[in-house]
Amino acid sequence: MSTKKLIVILGATGNQGGSVAQAFLQEPEWRVRAVTRNPSSAKAQALAAYGVEVVQGDLDSPSTLSLAFENANAIFAVSDFWGLYGDPANAAKAKDQPLNVWAANYETEQLKGVIDAAAKVPTLERFVLSSLSNATKWSKGKYTQVYHFDSKAKAEEYGRKTYPELWKKTSVFQAGFFLSNFVSNPIMQPQITANGVAQFVGHLDPDLKLPFIAAEEDTGLIVRALVKEPAGKNVIGYREWSSLRGLSEAFTEATGVKAECIMLNKGESNIPLPPDLDREMEDNWSYCNEFGYEGRDDPTIVHPKDLDSVPRLDNMVNYFKKQDWSKVLAQDK
Ligand SMILES: NC(=O)c1ccc[n+]([C@@H]2O[C@H](COP(=O)([O-])OP(=O)(O)OC[C@H]3O[C@@H](n4cnc5c(N)ncnc54)[C@H](OP(=O)(O)O)[C@@H]3O)[C@@H](O)[C@H]2O)c1
């Protein structure tokens, strides 16, 4: 039997979990088990080629989670709101509810199942949950429709209340605003004007300080610190604490393309969204503008620089330099 410690990673074929897998593959005293719905997918096979033990598991099937968590010393748990929201098969399941409300409730239940299974693992020393701030709570009930934040925070609350013993071993990782959004998400990609200027258009105050993370690179380095340090941390994960204006300057430095920020008024929109998502994102942007992405009144929040072993993270300019902007820059004027 291996004397190495075992970390079991949910979402290992994705951004956050994939980064955690890469970070622990560098640790000689750890072995890595990845949980995926489909062990024969290209991403799962790529993990196996790195020496990761790939097992089948599904957030919808608690028995597969119990099996996957066997002998774990650490578990990294992440859920996928946008996968649930974007899966056409789920539209019918939502029935009379808006799809985002359904997806959020479903995500909370999935995470509760993960927490139930983790609480039963006798070997477990550290549980790290990928969560987000409780927008309803930290906005004092003003913004109640940031469902994809609250869904995770509700599961976190469930774990804290239901399993005090598990929570003594738990740290929370809040993923910051993914930099990849600006590369590939049509809602956030810069728009190119006829003069070739990249405009970052949206409802965020351009001077609001935000936690920007390259989730696929940085998550693992932060989570590795959380696993090695005493539990009880609630870290907002980011590589740069900057503003949209700062981000647009980083974009210019990386690409040589002039950039500017345009803040839309409430109700104005540059990209049409389904009505439920439109309402959610309006609350999301307003929540960030007024109360901070991380819920700045949350007294438990710590920053990467506050960790015992501060992770060495790269900057936004270098991230943007590595991206393929050709499609974004070739937008129809
Ligand atoms: N975009 C942002 O700025 C931002 C910021 C903070 C937090 N987030 C949150 O990040 C989360 C997504 O994380 P990500 O980007 O790391 O993931 P991702 O790259 O979108 O990949 C999704 C992962 O979830 C796994 N998964 C999905 N459904 C599953 C199920 N039923 N059972 C087992 N595994 C399942 C997938 O594994 P398989 O397909 O291999 O099974 C895959 O590894 C979302 O909940 C989102 O709200 C996003």
mmCIF file of C-alpha atoms and ligand atoms in Angstrom:
data_model
loop_
_atom_site.group_PDB
_atom_site.id
_atom_site.type_symbol
_atom_site.label_atom_id
_atom_site.label_comp_id
_atom_site.label_asym_id
_atom_site.label_seq_id
_atom_site.Cartn_x
_atom_site.Cartn_y
_atom_site.Cartn_z
ATOM 1 C CA MET A 1 0.000 0.000 0.000
ATOM 2 C CA SER A 2 1.230 3.475 -0.901
ATOM 3 C CA THR A 3 2.536 5.622 1.929
ATOM 4 C CA LYS A 4 1.758 8.750 -0.047
ATOM 5 C CA LYS A 5 -1.116 10.950 1.000
ATOM 6 C CA LEU A 6 -4.134 10.944 -1.281
ATOM 7 C CA ILE A 7 -6.002 13.982 -2.579
ATOM 8 C CA VAL A 8 -9.315 13.303 -4.327
ATOM 9 C CA ILE A 9 -10.272 16.034 -6.771
ATOM 10 C CA LEU A 10 -13.715 16.765 -8.145
ATOM 11 C CA GLY A 11 -13.856 18.714 -11.383
ATOM 12 C CA ALA A 12 -10.305 17.587 -12.209
ATOM 13 C CA THR A 13 -11.081 17.738 -15.936
ATOM 14 C CA GLY A 14 -12.061 21.396 -15.505
ATOM 15 C CA ASN A 15 -10.369 24.707 -14.716
ATOM 16 C CA GLN A 16 -10.174 24.689 -10.937
ATOM 17 C CA GLY A 17 -9.861 20.962 -10.301
ATOM 18 C CA GLY A 18 -7.403 20.583 -13.191
ATOM 19 C CA SER A 19 -5.170 23.204 -11.627
ATOM 20 C CA VAL A 20 -5.354 21.443 -8.248
ATOM 21 C CA ALA A 21 -4.365 18.181 -9.941
ATOM 22 C CA GLN A 22 -1.346 19.808 -11.600
ATOM 23 C CA ALA A 23 -0.212 21.379 -8.317
ATOM 24 C CA PHE A 24 -0.380 18.086 -6.412
ATOM 25 C CA LEU A 25 1.335 16.155 -9.198
ATOM 26 C CA GLN A 26 4.399 18.271 -8.311
ATOM 27 C CA GLU A 27 4.274 17.058 -4.696
ATOM 28 C CA PRO A 28 6.261 13.832 -4.231
ATOM 29 C CA GLU A 29 4.468 12.935 -0.999
ATOM 30 C CA TRP A 30 1.007 13.140 -2.592
ATOM 31 C CA ARG A 31 -0.898 11.008 -5.064
ATOM 32 C CA VAL A 32 -3.860 12.302 -7.012
ATOM 33 C CA ARG A 33 -7.241 10.738 -7.701
ATOM 34 C CA ALA A 34 -9.472 12.519 -10.213
ATOM 35 C CA VAL A 35 -13.238 12.041 -10.241
ATOM 36 C CA THR A 36 -15.008 12.377 -13.571
ATOM 37 C CA ARG A 37 -18.303 11.282 -15.064
ATOM 38 C CA ASN A 38 -16.433 9.968 -18.055
ATOM 39 C CA PRO A 39 -12.997 8.371 -17.476
ATOM 40 C CA SER A 40 -12.543 7.815 -21.200
ATOM 41 C CA SER A 41 -12.825 11.499 -22.159
ATOM 42 C CA ALA A 42 -9.736 13.105 -23.677
ATOM 43 C CA LYS A 43 -9.219 15.296 -20.579
ATOM 44 C CA ALA A 44 -9.536 12.314 -18.225
ATOM 45 C CA GLN A 45 -7.114 10.319 -20.345
ATOM 46 C CA ALA A 46 -4.644 13.202 -20.321
ATOM 47 C CA LEU A 47 -4.767 13.191 -16.510
ATOM 48 C CA ALA A 48 -4.181 9.434 -16.471
ATOM 49 C CA ALA A 49 -1.138 9.956 -18.702
ATOM 50 C CA TYR A 50 0.299 12.294 -16.023
ATOM 51 C CA GLY A 51 -0.044 9.488 -13.462
ATOM 52 C CA VAL A 52 -3.380 10.534 -11.975
ATOM 53 C CA GLU A 53 -5.711 7.746 -10.817
ATOM 54 C CA VAL A 54 -8.912 8.454 -12.721
ATOM 55 C CA VAL A 55 -12.171 7.108 -11.278
ATOM 56 C CA GLN A 56 -15.777 7.339 -12.395
ATOM 57 C CA GLY A 57 -17.981 9.425 -10.143
ATOM 58 C CA ASP A 58 -20.981 11.671 -10.421
ATOM 59 C CA LEU A 59 -22.226 14.430 -8.131
ATOM 60 C CA ASP A 60 -25.691 13.019 -8.803
ATOM 61 C CA SER A 61 -24.774 9.612 -7.419
ATOM 62 C CA PRO A 62 -23.741 9.647 -3.720
ATOM 63 C CA SER A 63 -22.560 6.021 -3.778
ATOM 64 C CA THR A 64 -19.992 6.828 -6.483
ATOM 65 C CA LEU A 65 -18.725 9.722 -4.347
ATOM 66 C CA SER A 66 -18.317 7.484 -1.277
ATOM 67 C CA LEU A 67 -16.280 5.061 -3.342
ATOM 68 C CA ALA A 68 -14.212 7.832 -4.912
ATOM 69 C CA PHE A 69 -13.451 9.377 -1.491
ATOM 70 C CA GLU A 70 -12.179 6.118 0.048
ATOM 71 C CA ASN A 71 -8.859 6.616 1.909
ATOM 72 C CA ALA A 72 -8.717 10.317 1.022
ATOM 73 C CA ASN A 73 -6.491 12.527 3.148
ATOM 74 C CA ALA A 74 -7.744 15.615 1.331
ATOM 75 C CA ILE A 75 -10.698 16.372 -0.931
ATOM 76 C CA PHE A 76 -11.135 19.340 -3.268
ATOM 77 C CA ALA A 77 -14.787 19.881 -4.152
ATOM 78 C CA VAL A 78 -16.162 22.054 -6.924
ATOM 79 C CA SER A 79 -19.569 22.198 -8.589
ATOM 80 C CA ASP A 80 -20.612 23.484 -11.987
ATOM 81 C CA PHE A 81 -23.535 25.916 -12.014
ATOM 82 C CA TRP A 82 -22.967 26.943 -15.617
ATOM 83 C CA GLY A 83 -22.877 23.343 -16.810
ATOM 84 C CA LEU A 84 -26.276 22.794 -15.196
ATOM 85 C CA TYR A 85 -27.662 26.052 -16.565
ATOM 86 C CA GLY A 86 -26.304 25.428 -20.055
ATOM 87 C CA ASP A 87 -27.400 21.797 -20.426
ATOM 88 C CA PRO A 88 -30.457 21.820 -22.737
ATOM 89 C CA ALA A 89 -31.715 18.631 -21.038
ATOM 90 C CA ASN A 90 -32.246 20.608 -17.826
ATOM 91 C CA ALA A 91 -34.668 23.131 -19.315
ATOM 92 C CA ALA A 92 -37.515 20.609 -19.050
ATOM 93 C CA LYS A 93 -36.531 19.637 -15.492
ATOM 94 C CA ALA A 94 -36.912 23.212 -14.304
ATOM 95 C CA LYS A 95 -40.647 22.999 -15.065
ATOM 96 C CA ASP A 96 -42.285 26.215 -13.761
ATOM 97 C CA GLN A 97 -39.126 27.590 -12.183
ATOM 98 C CA PRO A 98 -36.719 29.901 -14.010
ATOM 99 C CA LEU A 99 -33.816 27.744 -15.151
ATOM 100 C CA ASN A 100 -31.232 29.650 -13.074
ATOM 101 C CA VAL A 101 -33.265 29.121 -9.889
ATOM 102 C CA TRP A 102 -33.540 25.421 -10.662
ATOM 103 C CA ALA A 103 -29.825 25.126 -11.460
ATOM 104 C CA ALA A 104 -28.848 26.899 -8.248
ATOM 105 C CA ASN A 105 -31.047 24.668 -6.085
ATOM 106 C CA TYR A 106 -29.724 21.635 -7.892
ATOM 107 C CA GLU A 107 -26.129 22.764 -7.421
ATOM 108 C CA THR A 108 -26.711 23.247 -3.692
ATOM 109 C CA GLU A 109 -28.123 19.721 -3.419
ATOM 110 C CA GLN A 110 -25.157 18.298 -5.340
ATOM 111 C CA LEU A 111 -22.730 20.028 -2.985
ATOM 112 C CA LYS A 112 -24.670 18.856 0.067
ATOM 113 C CA GLY A 113 -24.245 15.308 -1.257
ATOM 114 C CA VAL A 114 -20.509 15.882 -1.577
ATOM 115 C CA ILE A 115 -20.351 17.247 1.971
ATOM 116 C CA ASP A 116 -22.387 14.286 3.329
ATOM 117 C CA ALA A 117 -19.972 11.867 1.652
ATOM 118 C CA ALA A 118 -16.861 13.762 2.809
ATOM 119 C CA ALA A 119 -18.123 13.766 6.410
ATOM 120 C CA LYS A 120 -18.051 9.953 6.385
ATOM 121 C CA VAL A 121 -14.396 9.582 5.342
ATOM 122 C CA PRO A 122 -12.426 8.491 8.433
ATOM 123 C CA THR A 123 -9.015 9.212 6.865
ATOM 124 C CA LEU A 124 -9.885 12.776 5.876
ATOM 125 C CA GLU A 125 -7.629 15.542 7.170
ATOM 126 C CA ARG A 126 -8.596 18.444 4.914
ATOM 127 C CA PHE A 127 -11.705 19.333 2.935
ATOM 128 C CA VAL A 128 -11.481 22.312 0.578
ATOM 129 C CA LEU A 129 -14.747 23.576 -0.839
ATOM 130 C CA SER A 130 -14.899 25.901 -3.818
ATOM 131 C CA SER A 131 -17.568 28.394 -2.866
ATOM 132 C CA LEU A 132 -18.548 32.004 -3.479
ATOM 133 C CA SER A 133 -19.814 34.815 -1.272
ATOM 134 C CA ASN A 134 -23.368 34.813 0.046
ATOM 135 C CA ALA A 135 -24.724 37.764 -1.921
ATOM 136 C CA THR A 136 -28.107 37.805 -0.177
ATOM 137 C CA LYS A 137 -26.447 37.865 3.244
ATOM 138 C CA TRP A 138 -23.640 40.360 2.597
ATOM 139 C CA SER A 139 -25.941 42.725 0.688
ATOM 140 C CA LYS A 140 -28.329 42.520 3.671
ATOM 141 C CA GLY A 141 -31.097 41.174 1.457
ATOM 142 C CA LYS A 142 -30.704 43.806 -1.279
ATOM 143 C CA TYR A 143 -29.468 41.417 -3.978
ATOM 144 C CA THR A 144 -31.239 38.061 -3.788
ATOM 145 C CA GLN A 145 -30.825 36.883 -7.378
ATOM 146 C CA VAL A 146 -27.108 36.137 -7.533
ATOM 147 C CA TYR A 147 -28.112 32.506 -7.550
ATOM 148 C CA HIS A 148 -24.797 31.017 -8.673
ATOM 149 C CA PHE A 149 -23.039 32.624 -5.695
ATOM 150 C CA ASP A 150 -25.702 31.880 -3.066
ATOM 151 C CA SER A 151 -26.104 28.268 -4.236
ATOM 152 C CA LYS A 152 -22.542 27.499 -3.175
ATOM 153 C CA ALA A 153 -22.705 29.614 -0.004
ATOM 154 C CA LYS A 154 -25.869 27.760 1.060
ATOM 155 C CA ALA A 155 -24.115 24.404 0.780
ATOM 156 C CA GLU A 156 -21.210 25.831 2.779
ATOM 157 C CA GLU A 157 -23.654 26.936 5.475
ATOM 158 C CA TYR A 158 -25.192 23.448 5.487
ATOM 159 C CA GLY A 159 -21.791 21.840 5.990
ATOM 160 C CA ARG A 160 -20.831 24.208 8.803
ATOM 161 C CA LYS A 161 -24.077 23.600 10.679
ATOM 162 C CA THR A 162 -24.505 19.873 10.006
ATOM 163 C CA TYR A 163 -20.960 18.608 10.352
ATOM 164 C CA PRO A 164 -18.965 20.578 12.940
ATOM 165 C CA GLU A 165 -16.281 17.860 12.965
ATOM 166 C CA LEU A 166 -15.870 18.033 9.180
ATOM 167 C CA TRP A 167 -15.811 21.825 9.354
ATOM 168 C CA LYS A 168 -12.864 21.725 11.764
ATOM 169 C CA LYS A 169 -10.968 20.177 8.823
ATOM 170 C CA THR A 170 -12.404 22.512 6.175
ATOM 171 C CA SER A 171 -11.106 25.553 4.348
ATOM 172 C CA VAL A 172 -13.066 27.479 1.759
ATOM 173 C CA PHE A 173 -11.634 28.607 -1.554
ATOM 174 C CA GLN A 174 -13.591 31.360 -3.280
ATOM 175 C CA ALA A 175 -12.562 31.536 -6.904
ATOM 176 C CA GLY A 176 -12.117 35.108 -8.064
ATOM 177 C CA PHE A 177 -13.295 36.495 -11.401
ATOM 178 C CA PHE A 178 -11.848 34.206 -14.107
ATOM 179 C CA LEU A 179 -9.547 36.038 -16.538
ATOM 180 C CA SER A 180 -10.603 33.476 -19.155
ATOM 181 C CA ASN A 181 -14.011 35.215 -19.230
ATOM 182 C CA PHE A 182 -12.380 38.078 -21.107
ATOM 183 C CA VAL A 183 -10.951 35.721 -23.705
ATOM 184 C CA SER A 184 -13.864 33.411 -24.413
ATOM 185 C CA ASN A 185 -17.103 34.564 -22.777
ATOM 186 C CA PRO A 186 -19.146 36.696 -25.222
ATOM 187 C CA ILE A 187 -20.626 38.667 -22.307
ATOM 188 C CA MET A 188 -17.184 39.850 -21.233
ATOM 189 C CA GLN A 189 -14.922 39.740 -24.274
ATOM 190 C CA PRO A 190 -13.760 43.185 -25.377
ATOM 191 C CA GLN A 191 -15.610 44.623 -28.358
ATOM 192 C CA ILE A 192 -13.489 46.071 -31.128
ATOM 193 C CA THR A 193 -14.526 49.448 -32.530
ATOM 194 C CA ALA A 194 -14.098 50.553 -36.150
ATOM 195 C CA ASN A 195 -10.949 52.384 -34.979
ATOM 196 C CA GLY A 196 -9.534 49.157 -33.571
ATOM 197 C CA VAL A 197 -10.025 50.076 -29.911
ATOM 198 C CA ALA A 198 -10.909 47.209 -27.545
ATOM 199 C CA GLN A 199 -13.835 48.237 -25.384
ATOM 200 C CA PHE A 200 -14.545 46.415 -22.141
ATOM 201 C CA VAL A 201 -18.266 47.082 -21.910
ATOM 202 C CA GLY A 202 -20.466 46.170 -18.976
ATOM 203 C CA HIS A 203 -22.092 47.120 -15.717
ATOM 204 C CA LEU A 204 -19.076 46.884 -13.454
ATOM 205 C CA ASP A 205 -17.649 50.143 -12.143
ATOM 206 C CA PRO A 206 -14.312 50.342 -14.029
ATOM 207 C CA ASP A 207 -12.562 51.416 -10.827
ATOM 208 C CA LEU A 208 -14.018 48.731 -8.568
ATOM 209 C CA LYS A 209 -11.276 46.487 -7.169
ATOM 210 C CA LEU A 210 -11.873 42.859 -8.156
ATOM 211 C CA PRO A 211 -10.063 39.566 -7.526
ATOM 212 C CA PHE A 212 -8.839 38.408 -10.953
ATOM 213 C CA ILE A 213 -7.716 34.785 -11.176
ATOM 214 C CA ALA A 214 -6.378 32.541 -13.905
ATOM 215 C CA ALA A 215 -8.415 29.691 -12.449
ATOM 216 C CA GLU A 216 -6.697 27.020 -14.518
ATOM 217 C CA GLU A 217 -3.248 28.141 -13.302
ATOM 218 C CA ASP A 218 -3.705 29.671 -9.855
ATOM 219 C CA THR A 219 -6.323 27.523 -8.107
ATOM 220 C CA GLY A 220 -3.951 24.639 -7.457
ATOM 221 C CA LEU A 221 -1.250 26.809 -5.918
ATOM 222 C CA ILE A 222 -3.723 28.414 -3.527
ATOM 223 C CA VAL A 223 -5.513 25.147 -2.696
ATOM 224 C CA ARG A 224 -2.170 23.419 -2.085
ATOM 225 C CA ALA A 225 -1.419 26.059 0.550
ATOM 226 C CA LEU A 226 -4.874 25.525 2.090
ATOM 227 C CA VAL A 227 -4.306 21.765 2.282
ATOM 228 C CA LYS A 228 -0.920 22.163 3.975
ATOM 229 C CA GLU A 229 -1.994 24.847 6.465
ATOM 230 C CA PRO A 230 -4.348 24.619 9.423
ATOM 231 C CA ALA A 231 -8.010 24.530 8.410
ATOM 232 C CA GLY A 232 -10.579 27.267 8.913
ATOM 233 C CA LYS A 233 -9.459 29.653 6.163
ATOM 234 C CA ASN A 234 -11.870 31.391 3.799
ATOM 235 C CA VAL A 235 -9.621 32.647 1.033
ATOM 236 C CA ILE A 236 -10.620 34.806 -1.904
ATOM 237 C CA GLY A 237 -8.476 33.390 -4.689
ATOM 238 C CA TYR A 238 -6.820 35.755 -7.151
ATOM 239 C CA ARG A 239 -3.521 36.642 -8.816
ATOM 240 C CA GLU A 240 -4.211 40.382 -9.042
ATOM 241 C CA TRP A 241 -6.475 42.602 -7.006
ATOM 242 C CA SER A 242 -7.168 45.100 -9.727
ATOM 243 C CA SER A 243 -9.939 46.986 -11.473
ATOM 244 C CA LEU A 244 -11.470 46.591 -14.911
ATOM 245 C CA ARG A 245 -9.453 49.669 -15.863
ATOM 246 C CA GLY A 246 -6.294 47.942 -14.619
ATOM 247 C CA LEU A 247 -7.292 44.873 -16.575
ATOM 248 C CA SER A 248 -7.778 46.889 -19.767
ATOM 249 C CA GLU A 249 -4.295 48.373 -19.279
ATOM 250 C CA ALA A 250 -2.871 44.862 -18.835
ATOM 251 C CA PHE A 251 -4.646 43.864 -22.052
ATOM 252 C CA THR A 252 -3.018 46.779 -23.908
ATOM 253 C CA GLU A 253 0.411 45.934 -22.507
ATOM 254 C CA ALA A 254 0.007 42.300 -23.551
ATOM 255 C CA THR A 255 -1.489 42.813 -27.004
ATOM 256 C CA GLY A 256 -0.505 46.319 -28.076
ATOM 257 C CA VAL A 257 -4.196 47.051 -28.711
ATOM 258 C CA LYS A 258 -5.577 50.278 -27.238
ATOM 259 C CA ALA A 259 -8.385 49.602 -24.756
ATOM 260 C CA GLU A 260 -11.018 51.482 -22.799
ATOM 261 C CA CYS A 261 -13.796 50.696 -20.323
ATOM 262 C CA ILE A 262 -17.424 51.613 -20.953
ATOM 263 C CA MET A 263 -19.865 51.373 -18.060
ATOM 264 C CA LEU A 264 -23.466 50.779 -19.095
ATOM 265 C CA ASN A 265 -26.437 52.116 -17.173
ATOM 266 C CA LYS A 266 -28.798 49.724 -15.429
ATOM 267 C CA GLY A 267 -31.198 48.258 -17.983
ATOM 268 C CA GLU A 268 -28.827 48.958 -20.878
ATOM 269 C CA SER A 269 -27.379 45.887 -22.522
ATOM 270 C CA ASN A 270 -24.854 45.124 -25.230
ATOM 271 C CA ILE A 271 -25.584 41.388 -25.445
ATOM 272 C CA PRO A 272 -29.143 40.078 -25.174
ATOM 273 C CA LEU A 273 -29.485 37.462 -22.413
ATOM 274 C CA PRO A 274 -32.393 35.198 -21.456
ATOM 275 C CA PRO A 275 -34.576 37.111 -18.963
ATOM 276 C CA ASP A 276 -33.652 34.956 -15.938
ATOM 277 C CA LEU A 277 -29.924 35.323 -16.598
ATOM 278 C CA ASP A 278 -30.337 39.027 -17.331
ATOM 279 C CA ARG A 279 -31.870 39.584 -13.883
ATOM 280 C CA GLU A 280 -29.227 37.434 -12.227
ATOM 281 C CA MET A 281 -26.334 39.240 -13.887
ATOM 282 C CA GLU A 282 -27.841 42.651 -13.117
ATOM 283 C CA ASP A 283 -27.926 41.695 -9.427
ATOM 284 C CA ASN A 284 -24.454 40.158 -9.757
ATOM 285 C CA TRP A 285 -22.862 43.338 -11.131
ATOM 286 C CA SER A 286 -24.705 45.572 -8.662
ATOM 287 C CA TYR A 287 -23.698 43.307 -5.772
ATOM 288 C CA CYS A 288 -20.049 43.519 -6.819
ATOM 289 C CA ASN A 289 -20.208 47.290 -7.290
ATOM 290 C CA GLU A 290 -21.791 47.944 -3.891
ATOM 291 C CA PHE A 291 -20.681 45.093 -1.650
ATOM 292 C CA GLY A 292 -17.620 43.632 -3.398
ATOM 293 C CA TYR A 293 -17.297 40.388 -5.334
ATOM 294 C CA GLU A 294 -16.129 38.640 -2.180
ATOM 295 C CA GLY A 295 -18.725 40.313 0.071
ATOM 296 C CA ARG A 296 -16.247 42.751 1.582
ATOM 297 C CA ASP A 297 -18.035 42.904 4.935
ATOM 298 C CA ASP A 298 -17.399 39.198 5.473
ATOM 299 C CA PRO A 299 -14.900 39.304 8.356
ATOM 300 C CA THR A 300 -13.627 35.768 7.670
ATOM 301 C CA ILE A 301 -12.188 36.573 4.227
ATOM 302 C CA VAL A 302 -8.430 36.260 3.857
ATOM 303 C CA HIS A 303 -6.285 36.974 0.807
ATOM 304 C CA PRO A 304 -3.583 34.823 -0.794
ATOM 305 C CA LYS A 305 -0.925 37.071 0.775
ATOM 306 C CA ASP A 306 -2.325 36.176 4.236
ATOM 307 C CA LEU A 307 -1.666 32.452 3.823
ATOM 308 C CA ASP A 308 1.175 30.873 5.819
ATOM 309 C CA SER A 309 2.938 29.899 2.598
ATOM 310 C CA VAL A 310 2.079 32.654 0.144
ATOM 311 C CA PRO A 311 1.600 31.136 -3.331
ATOM 312 C CA ARG A 312 3.759 32.624 -6.100
ATOM 313 C CA LEU A 313 1.253 33.642 -8.743
ATOM 314 C CA ASP A 314 1.855 35.257 -12.117
ATOM 315 C CA ASN A 315 0.273 38.521 -13.289
ATOM 316 C CA MET A 316 -2.521 39.495 -15.699
ATOM 317 C CA VAL A 317 -0.192 40.780 -18.417
ATOM 318 C CA ASN A 318 1.560 37.434 -18.734
ATOM 319 C CA TYR A 319 -1.787 35.619 -18.775
ATOM 320 C CA PHE A 320 -3.102 37.851 -21.549
ATOM 321 C CA LYS A 321 0.149 37.482 -23.539
ATOM 322 C CA LYS A 322 -0.415 33.717 -23.720
ATOM 323 C CA GLN A 323 -3.971 33.923 -25.068
ATOM 324 C CA ASP A 324 -5.096 33.660 -28.661
ATOM 325 C CA TRP A 325 -6.950 36.929 -29.278
ATOM 326 C CA SER A 326 -7.298 36.446 -33.028
ATOM 327 C CA LYS A 327 -11.053 35.751 -32.930
ATOM 328 C CA VAL A 328 -11.735 38.628 -30.545
ATOM 329 C CA LEU A 329 -9.679 41.079 -32.591
ATOM 330 C CA ALA A 330 -11.271 39.921 -35.856
ATOM 331 C CA GLN A 331 -14.789 40.829 -34.675
ATOM 332 C CA ASP A 332 -17.028 42.420 -37.271
ATOM 333 C CA LYS A 333 -16.791 46.148 -36.845
HETATM 334 N N1 LIG B 1 -16.399 32.095 -14.550
HETATM 335 C C1 LIG B 1 -16.044 32.707 -13.429
HETATM 336 O O1 LIG B 1 -15.566 33.855 -13.427
HETATM 337 C C2 LIG B 1 -16.213 31.979 -12.114
HETATM 338 C C3 LIG B 1 -15.714 32.576 -10.952
HETATM 339 C C4 LIG B 1 -15.840 31.897 -9.751
HETATM 340 C C5 LIG B 1 -16.459 30.667 -9.695
HETATM 341 N N2 LIG B 1 -16.949 30.111 -10.838
HETATM 342 C C6 LIG B 1 -17.626 28.807 -10.715
HETATM 343 O O2 LIG B 1 -16.788 27.794 -11.236
HETATM 344 C C7 LIG B 1 -17.595 26.632 -11.373
HETATM 345 C C8 LIG B 1 -17.074 25.790 -12.518
HETATM 346 O O3 LIG B 1 -15.749 25.461 -12.206
HETATM 347 P P1 LIG B 1 -14.669 25.227 -13.325
HETATM 348 O O4 LIG B 1 -14.643 26.397 -14.262
HETATM 349 O O5 LIG B 1 -13.431 24.836 -12.620
HETATM 350 O O6 LIG B 1 -15.279 23.966 -14.080
HETATM 351 P P2 LIG B 1 -15.291 23.652 -15.656
HETATM 352 O O7 LIG B 1 -13.940 23.910 -16.226
HETATM 353 O O8 LIG B 1 -16.473 24.338 -16.256
HETATM 354 O O9 LIG B 1 -15.548 22.090 -15.650
HETATM 355 C C9 LIG B 1 -16.650 21.516 -14.972
HETATM 356 C C10 LIG B 1 -16.123 20.357 -14.144
HETATM 357 O O10 LIG B 1 -17.188 19.852 -13.334
HETATM 358 C C11 LIG B 1 -17.253 18.454 -13.501
HETATM 359 N N3 LIG B 1 -18.655 18.054 -13.325
HETATM 360 C C12 LIG B 1 -19.745 18.689 -13.799
HETATM 361 N N4 LIG B 1 -20.865 18.021 -13.460
HETATM 362 C C13 LIG B 1 -20.463 16.934 -12.753
HETATM 363 C C14 LIG B 1 -21.154 15.859 -12.151
HETATM 364 N N5 LIG B 1 -22.495 15.740 -12.197
HETATM 365 N N6 LIG B 1 -20.432 14.918 -11.512
HETATM 366 C C15 LIG B 1 -19.060 14.997 -11.467
HETATM 367 N N7 LIG B 1 -18.354 16.002 -12.013
HETATM 368 C C16 LIG B 1 -19.049 16.955 -12.660
HETATM 369 C C17 LIG B 1 -16.743 18.173 -14.891
HETATM 370 O O11 LIG B 1 -16.217 16.873 -14.915
HETATM 371 P P3 LIG B 1 -16.550 15.763 -16.056
HETATM 372 O O12 LIG B 1 -17.213 16.470 -17.199
HETATM 373 O O13 LIG B 1 -15.216 15.189 -16.414
HETATM 374 O O14 LIG B 1 -17.427 14.788 -15.362
HETATM 375 C C18 LIG B 1 -15.631 19.225 -15.029
HETATM 376 O O15 LIG B 1 -14.432 18.758 -14.513
HETATM 377 C C19 LIG B 1 -19.034 27.119 -11.588
HETATM 378 O O16 LIG B 1 -19.853 26.606 -10.551
HETATM 379 C C20 LIG B 1 -18.914 28.649 -11.498
HETATM 380 O O17 LIG B 1 -20.019 29.243 -10.841
HETATM 381 C C21 LIG B 1 -16.821 30.732 -12.053
#
